[in-house]
mmCIF file of C-alpha atoms in Angstrom:
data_model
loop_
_atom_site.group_PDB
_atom_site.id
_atom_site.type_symbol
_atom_site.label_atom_id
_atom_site.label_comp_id
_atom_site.label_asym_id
_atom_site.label_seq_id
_atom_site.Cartn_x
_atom_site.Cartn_y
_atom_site.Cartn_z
ATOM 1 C CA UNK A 1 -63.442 115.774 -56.508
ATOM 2 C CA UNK A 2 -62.794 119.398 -56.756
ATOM 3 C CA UNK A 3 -63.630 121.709 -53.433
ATOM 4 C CA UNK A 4 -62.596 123.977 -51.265
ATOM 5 C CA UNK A 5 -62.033 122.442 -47.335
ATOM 6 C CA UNK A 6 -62.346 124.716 -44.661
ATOM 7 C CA UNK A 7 -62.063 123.508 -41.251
ATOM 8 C CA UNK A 8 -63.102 123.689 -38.589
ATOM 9 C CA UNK A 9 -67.076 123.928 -39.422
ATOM 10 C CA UNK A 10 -67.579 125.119 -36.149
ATOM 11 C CA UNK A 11 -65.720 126.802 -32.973
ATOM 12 C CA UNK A 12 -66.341 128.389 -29.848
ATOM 13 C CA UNK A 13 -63.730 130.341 -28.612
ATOM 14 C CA UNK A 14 -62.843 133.003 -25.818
ATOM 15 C CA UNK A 15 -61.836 136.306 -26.306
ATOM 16 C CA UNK A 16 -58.102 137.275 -26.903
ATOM 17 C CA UNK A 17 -57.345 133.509 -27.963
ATOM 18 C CA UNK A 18 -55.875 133.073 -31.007
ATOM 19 C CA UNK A 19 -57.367 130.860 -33.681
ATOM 20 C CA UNK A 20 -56.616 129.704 -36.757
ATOM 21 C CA UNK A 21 -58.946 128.634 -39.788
ATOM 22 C CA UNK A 22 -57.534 126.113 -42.887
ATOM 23 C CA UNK A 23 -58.678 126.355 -46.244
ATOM 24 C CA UNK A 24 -57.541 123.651 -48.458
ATOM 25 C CA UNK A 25 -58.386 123.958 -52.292
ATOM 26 C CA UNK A 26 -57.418 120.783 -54.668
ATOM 27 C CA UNK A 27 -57.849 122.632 -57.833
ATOM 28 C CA UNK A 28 -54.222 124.345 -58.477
ATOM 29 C CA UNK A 29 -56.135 127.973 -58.358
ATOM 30 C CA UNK A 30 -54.564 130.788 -58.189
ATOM 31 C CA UNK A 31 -57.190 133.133 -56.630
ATOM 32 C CA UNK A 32 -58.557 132.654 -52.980
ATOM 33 C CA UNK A 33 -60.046 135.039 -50.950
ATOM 34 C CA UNK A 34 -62.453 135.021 -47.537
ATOM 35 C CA UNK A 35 -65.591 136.262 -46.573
ATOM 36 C CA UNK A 36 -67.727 136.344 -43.528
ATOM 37 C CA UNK A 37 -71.682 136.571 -43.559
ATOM 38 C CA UNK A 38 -73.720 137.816 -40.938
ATOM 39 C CA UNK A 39 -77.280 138.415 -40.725
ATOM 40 C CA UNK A 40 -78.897 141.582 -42.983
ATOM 41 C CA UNK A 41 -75.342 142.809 -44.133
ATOM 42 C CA UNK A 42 -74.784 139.936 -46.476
ATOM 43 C CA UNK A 43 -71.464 138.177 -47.728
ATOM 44 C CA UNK A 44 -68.440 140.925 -47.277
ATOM 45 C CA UNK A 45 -64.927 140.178 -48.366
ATOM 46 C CA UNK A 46 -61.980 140.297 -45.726
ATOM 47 C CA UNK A 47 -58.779 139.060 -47.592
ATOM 48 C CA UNK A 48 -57.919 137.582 -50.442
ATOM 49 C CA UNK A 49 -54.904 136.707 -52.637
ATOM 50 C CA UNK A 50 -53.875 136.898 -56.284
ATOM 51 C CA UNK A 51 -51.508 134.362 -55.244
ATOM 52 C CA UNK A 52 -48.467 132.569 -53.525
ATOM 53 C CA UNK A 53 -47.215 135.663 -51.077
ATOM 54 C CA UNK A 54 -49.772 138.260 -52.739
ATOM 55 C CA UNK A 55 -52.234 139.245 -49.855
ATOM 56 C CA UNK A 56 -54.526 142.051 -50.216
ATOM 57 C CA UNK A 57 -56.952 143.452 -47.840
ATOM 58 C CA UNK A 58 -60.678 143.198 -48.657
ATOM 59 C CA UNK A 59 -63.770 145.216 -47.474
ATOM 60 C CA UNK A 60 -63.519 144.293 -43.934
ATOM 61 C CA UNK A 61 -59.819 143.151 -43.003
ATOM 62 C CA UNK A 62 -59.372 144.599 -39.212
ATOM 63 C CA UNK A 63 -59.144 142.269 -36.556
ATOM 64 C CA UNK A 64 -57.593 139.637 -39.156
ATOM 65 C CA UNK A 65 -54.528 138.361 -40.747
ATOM 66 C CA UNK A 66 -53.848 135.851 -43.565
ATOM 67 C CA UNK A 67 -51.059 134.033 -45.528
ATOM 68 C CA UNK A 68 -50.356 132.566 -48.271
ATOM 69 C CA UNK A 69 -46.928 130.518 -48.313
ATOM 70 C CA UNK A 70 -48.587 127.473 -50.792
ATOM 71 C CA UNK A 71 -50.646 127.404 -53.384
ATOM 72 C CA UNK A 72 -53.209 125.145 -52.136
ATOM 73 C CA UNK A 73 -53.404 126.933 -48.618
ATOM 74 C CA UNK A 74 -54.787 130.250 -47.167
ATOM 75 C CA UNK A 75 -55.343 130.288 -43.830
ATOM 76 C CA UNK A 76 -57.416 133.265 -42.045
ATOM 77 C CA UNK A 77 -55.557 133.994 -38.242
ATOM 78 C CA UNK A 78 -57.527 135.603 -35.740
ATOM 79 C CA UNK A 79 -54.635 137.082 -33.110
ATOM 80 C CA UNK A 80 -56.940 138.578 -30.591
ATOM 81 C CA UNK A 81 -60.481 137.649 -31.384
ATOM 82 C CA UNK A 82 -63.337 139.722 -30.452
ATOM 83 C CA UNK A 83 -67.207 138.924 -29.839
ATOM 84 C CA UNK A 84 -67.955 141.168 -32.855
ATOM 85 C CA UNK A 85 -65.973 138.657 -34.914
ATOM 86 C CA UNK A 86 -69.122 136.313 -34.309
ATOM 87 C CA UNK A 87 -69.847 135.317 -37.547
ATOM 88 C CA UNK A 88 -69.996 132.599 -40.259
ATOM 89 C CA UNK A 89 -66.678 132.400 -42.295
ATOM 90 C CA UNK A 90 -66.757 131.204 -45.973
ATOM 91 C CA UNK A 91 -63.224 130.698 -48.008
ATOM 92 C CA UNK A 92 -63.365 130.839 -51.602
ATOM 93 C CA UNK A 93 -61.011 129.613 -54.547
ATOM 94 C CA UNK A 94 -60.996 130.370 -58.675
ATOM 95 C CA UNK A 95 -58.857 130.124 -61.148
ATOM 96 C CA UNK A 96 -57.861 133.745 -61.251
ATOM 97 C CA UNK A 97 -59.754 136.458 -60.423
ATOM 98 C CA UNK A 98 -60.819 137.895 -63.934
ATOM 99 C CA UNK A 99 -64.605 137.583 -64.918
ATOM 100 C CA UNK A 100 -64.694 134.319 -66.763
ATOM 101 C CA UNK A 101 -63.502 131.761 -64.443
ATOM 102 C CA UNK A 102 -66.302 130.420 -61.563
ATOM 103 C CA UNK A 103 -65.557 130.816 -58.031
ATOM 104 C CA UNK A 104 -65.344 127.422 -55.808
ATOM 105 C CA UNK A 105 -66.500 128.140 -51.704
ATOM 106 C CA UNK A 106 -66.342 125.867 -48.727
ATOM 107 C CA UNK A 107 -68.810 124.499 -46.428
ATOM 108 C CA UNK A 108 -68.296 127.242 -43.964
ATOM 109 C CA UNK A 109 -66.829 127.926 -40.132
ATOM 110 C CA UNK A 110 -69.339 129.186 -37.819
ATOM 111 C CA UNK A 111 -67.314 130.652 -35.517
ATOM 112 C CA UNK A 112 -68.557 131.719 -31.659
ATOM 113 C CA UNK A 113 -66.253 134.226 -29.741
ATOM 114 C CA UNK A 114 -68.118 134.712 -25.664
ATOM 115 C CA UNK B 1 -67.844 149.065 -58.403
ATOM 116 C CA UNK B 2 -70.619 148.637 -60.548
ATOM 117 C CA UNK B 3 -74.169 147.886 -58.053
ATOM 118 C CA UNK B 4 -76.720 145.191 -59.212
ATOM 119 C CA UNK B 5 -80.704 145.687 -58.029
ATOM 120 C CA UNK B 6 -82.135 142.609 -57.492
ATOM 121 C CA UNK B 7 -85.879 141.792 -55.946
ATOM 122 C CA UNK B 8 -85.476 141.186 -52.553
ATOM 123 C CA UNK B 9 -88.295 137.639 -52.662
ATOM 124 C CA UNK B 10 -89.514 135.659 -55.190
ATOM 125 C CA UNK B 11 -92.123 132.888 -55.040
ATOM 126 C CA UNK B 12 -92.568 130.266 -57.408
ATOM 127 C CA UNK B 13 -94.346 127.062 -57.545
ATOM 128 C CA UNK B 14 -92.572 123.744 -58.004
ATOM 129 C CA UNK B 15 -91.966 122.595 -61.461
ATOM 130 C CA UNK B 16 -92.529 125.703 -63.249
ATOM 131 C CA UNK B 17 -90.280 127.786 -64.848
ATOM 132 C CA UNK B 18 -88.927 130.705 -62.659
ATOM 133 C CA UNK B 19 -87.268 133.747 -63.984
ATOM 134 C CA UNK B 20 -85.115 136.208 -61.616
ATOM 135 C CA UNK B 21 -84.551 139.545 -62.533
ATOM 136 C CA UNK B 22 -81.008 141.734 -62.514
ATOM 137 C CA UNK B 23 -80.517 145.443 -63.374
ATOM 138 C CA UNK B 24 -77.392 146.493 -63.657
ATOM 139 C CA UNK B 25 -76.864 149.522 -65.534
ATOM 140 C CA UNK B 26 -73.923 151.094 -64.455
ATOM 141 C CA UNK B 27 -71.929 147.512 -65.964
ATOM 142 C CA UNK B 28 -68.934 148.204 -68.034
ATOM 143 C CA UNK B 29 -67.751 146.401 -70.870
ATOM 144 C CA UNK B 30 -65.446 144.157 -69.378
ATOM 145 C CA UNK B 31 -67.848 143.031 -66.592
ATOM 146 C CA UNK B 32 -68.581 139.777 -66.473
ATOM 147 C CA UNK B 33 -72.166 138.549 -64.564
ATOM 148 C CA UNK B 34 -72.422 135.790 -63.099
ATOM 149 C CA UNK B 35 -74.851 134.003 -60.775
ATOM 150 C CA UNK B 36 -74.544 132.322 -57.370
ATOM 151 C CA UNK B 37 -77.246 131.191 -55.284
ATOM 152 C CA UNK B 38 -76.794 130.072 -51.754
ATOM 153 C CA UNK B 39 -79.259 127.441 -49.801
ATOM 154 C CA UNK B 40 -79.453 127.454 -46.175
ATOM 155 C CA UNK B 41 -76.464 126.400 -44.085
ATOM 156 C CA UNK B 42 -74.092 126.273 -46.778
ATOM 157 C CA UNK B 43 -71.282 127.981 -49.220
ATOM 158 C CA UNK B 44 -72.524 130.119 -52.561
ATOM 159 C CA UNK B 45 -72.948 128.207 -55.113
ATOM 160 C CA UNK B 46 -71.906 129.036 -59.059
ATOM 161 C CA UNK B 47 -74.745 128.780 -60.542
ATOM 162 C CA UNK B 48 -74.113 130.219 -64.471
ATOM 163 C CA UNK B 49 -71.771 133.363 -65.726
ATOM 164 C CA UNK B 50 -71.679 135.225 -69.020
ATOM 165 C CA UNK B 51 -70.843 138.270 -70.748
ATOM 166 C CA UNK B 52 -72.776 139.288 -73.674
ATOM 167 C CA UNK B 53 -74.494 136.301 -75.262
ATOM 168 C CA UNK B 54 -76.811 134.160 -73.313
ATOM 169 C CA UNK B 55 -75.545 131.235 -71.988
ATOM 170 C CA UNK B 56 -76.567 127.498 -70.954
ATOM 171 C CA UNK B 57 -76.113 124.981 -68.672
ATOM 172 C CA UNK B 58 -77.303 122.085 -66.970
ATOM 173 C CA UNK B 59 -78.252 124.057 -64.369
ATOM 174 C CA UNK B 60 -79.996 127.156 -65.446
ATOM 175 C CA UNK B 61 -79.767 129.498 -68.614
ATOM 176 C CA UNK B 62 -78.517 133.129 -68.512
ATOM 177 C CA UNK B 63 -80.730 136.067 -71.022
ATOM 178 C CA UNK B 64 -78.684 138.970 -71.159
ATOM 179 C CA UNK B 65 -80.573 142.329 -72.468
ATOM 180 C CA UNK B 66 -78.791 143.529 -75.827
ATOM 181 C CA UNK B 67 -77.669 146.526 -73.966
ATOM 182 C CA UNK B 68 -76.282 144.618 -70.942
ATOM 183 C CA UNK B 69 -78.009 146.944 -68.285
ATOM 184 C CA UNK B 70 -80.250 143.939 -67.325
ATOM 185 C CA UNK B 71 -80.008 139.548 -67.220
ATOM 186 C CA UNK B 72 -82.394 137.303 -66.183
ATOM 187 C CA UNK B 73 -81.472 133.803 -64.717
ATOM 188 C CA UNK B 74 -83.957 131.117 -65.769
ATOM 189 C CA UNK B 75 -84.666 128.110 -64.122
ATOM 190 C CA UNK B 76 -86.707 125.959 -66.025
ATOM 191 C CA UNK B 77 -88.261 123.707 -63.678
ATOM 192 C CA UNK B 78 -88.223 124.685 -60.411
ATOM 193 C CA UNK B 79 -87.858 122.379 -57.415
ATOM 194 C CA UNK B 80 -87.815 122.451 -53.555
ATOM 195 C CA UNK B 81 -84.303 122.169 -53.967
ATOM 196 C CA UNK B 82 -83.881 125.160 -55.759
ATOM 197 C CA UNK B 83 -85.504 127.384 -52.642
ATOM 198 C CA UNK B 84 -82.402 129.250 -51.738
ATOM 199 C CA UNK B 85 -80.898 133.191 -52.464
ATOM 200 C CA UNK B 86 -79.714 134.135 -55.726
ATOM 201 C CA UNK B 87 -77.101 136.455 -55.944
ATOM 202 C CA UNK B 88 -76.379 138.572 -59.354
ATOM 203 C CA UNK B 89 -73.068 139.772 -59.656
ATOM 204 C CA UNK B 90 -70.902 142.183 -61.746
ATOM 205 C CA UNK B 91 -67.324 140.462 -61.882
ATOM 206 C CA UNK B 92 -64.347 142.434 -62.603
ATOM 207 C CA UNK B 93 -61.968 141.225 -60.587
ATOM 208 C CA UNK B 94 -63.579 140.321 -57.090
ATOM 209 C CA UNK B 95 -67.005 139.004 -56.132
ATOM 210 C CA UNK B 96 -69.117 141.450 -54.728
ATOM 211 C CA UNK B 97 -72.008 140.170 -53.034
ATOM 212 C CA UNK B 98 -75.706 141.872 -52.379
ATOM 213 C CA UNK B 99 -78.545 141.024 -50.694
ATOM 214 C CA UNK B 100 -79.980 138.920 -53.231
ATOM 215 C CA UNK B 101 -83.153 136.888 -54.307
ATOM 216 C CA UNK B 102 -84.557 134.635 -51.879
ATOM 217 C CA UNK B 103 -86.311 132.373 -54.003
ATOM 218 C CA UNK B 104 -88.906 130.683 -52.564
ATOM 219 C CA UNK B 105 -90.858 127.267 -54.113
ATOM 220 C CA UNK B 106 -93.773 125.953 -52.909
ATOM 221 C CA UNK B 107 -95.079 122.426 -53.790
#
């Protein structure tokens, strides 16, 4: 079945430790990127990649890293996470990232930082 | 990037057809729209995508205006299961997400 794993779904952390979320996609796509939604500002983009080493910085990338050594992979790295990184965390994958290709997203991470 | 105006909630009852409204009219000619829709606690969903000519699926249909500055995502029989936010969205190269639709469908 094609889909995008994320894990994990959902994390409570402390502030300053580092964390790291997987996404997994089984599809061979070339495009992944991830988002995080919180409450009355919607779904905003922080990273995503064109593919294997190409990173780019989205909309919101402070306070985040990513990587992309494998196709399948993209991992987002929090190095010193904040509370104000509260939020839920959605990865997506396509095929590339021109218009005509659908976009694939995980179940999401809800991740806590107290 | 080109902006999308969307109503903020619809209501709809169940099992009758539902149509959601998109103006975009600042979209280029190599813009793609698509449709996602999200239901509570979980990912976007693709929901239907096209570029000039309306389009089909087993999920929903797709008008688009003649001029492109406007689309309307149809569902054609609504259900509970379809109560969730719709998102219209220019594609160039990245998804840009909005507020949305929240669709709601009572029985």
């Amino acid at each position: 079945e094609a889909q995008v794993t994320q894990n994990p779904r959902y994390l409570i952390t402390v502030t300053g430790k580092k964390l790291t979320v997987t996404c997994s996609q089984n599809m061979n796509h070339e495009y992944m990127s991830w988002y995080r939604q919180d409450p009355g500002l919607g779904l905003r983009q922080i990273y995503y990649s064109m593919n294997v080493e190409a990173t780019d910085k989205g909309d919101v990338p402070e306070g985040y890293k990513v990587s992309r050594k494998e196709k399948r992979n993209f991992p987002l790295i929090l190095e010193s996470p904040s509370p104000n990184q509260t939020s839920l965390y959605f990865c997506a994958s396509s095929l590339s990232s021109r218009g005509q290709t659908e976009a694939f997203f995980g179940q999401g991470t809800r991740l806590t930082v107290v | 990037d080109a902006k999308t105006t969307q109503p903020n909630s619809m209501e709809s009852n169940e099992e009758e057809p539902v149509h959601l409204p998109c103006n975009h009219s600042t979209i280029s000619g190599t813009d793609y729209i698509h449709w996602y829709r999200q239901l509570p606690s979980q990912g976007p969903e693709y929901v239907i995508h096209g570029l000039t000519s309306n389009v089909n699926n087993r999920m929903a249909s797709l008008a688009i205006a003649e001029d492109r500055k406007s689309s309307t995502l149809i569902l054609h029989r609504a259900t509970l299961r379809d109560a969730a936010v719709y998102y219209c969205i220019l594609l160039r190269e990245e998804l840009n997400f909005g507020k949305g639709t929240s669709l709601l469908v009572t029985p």
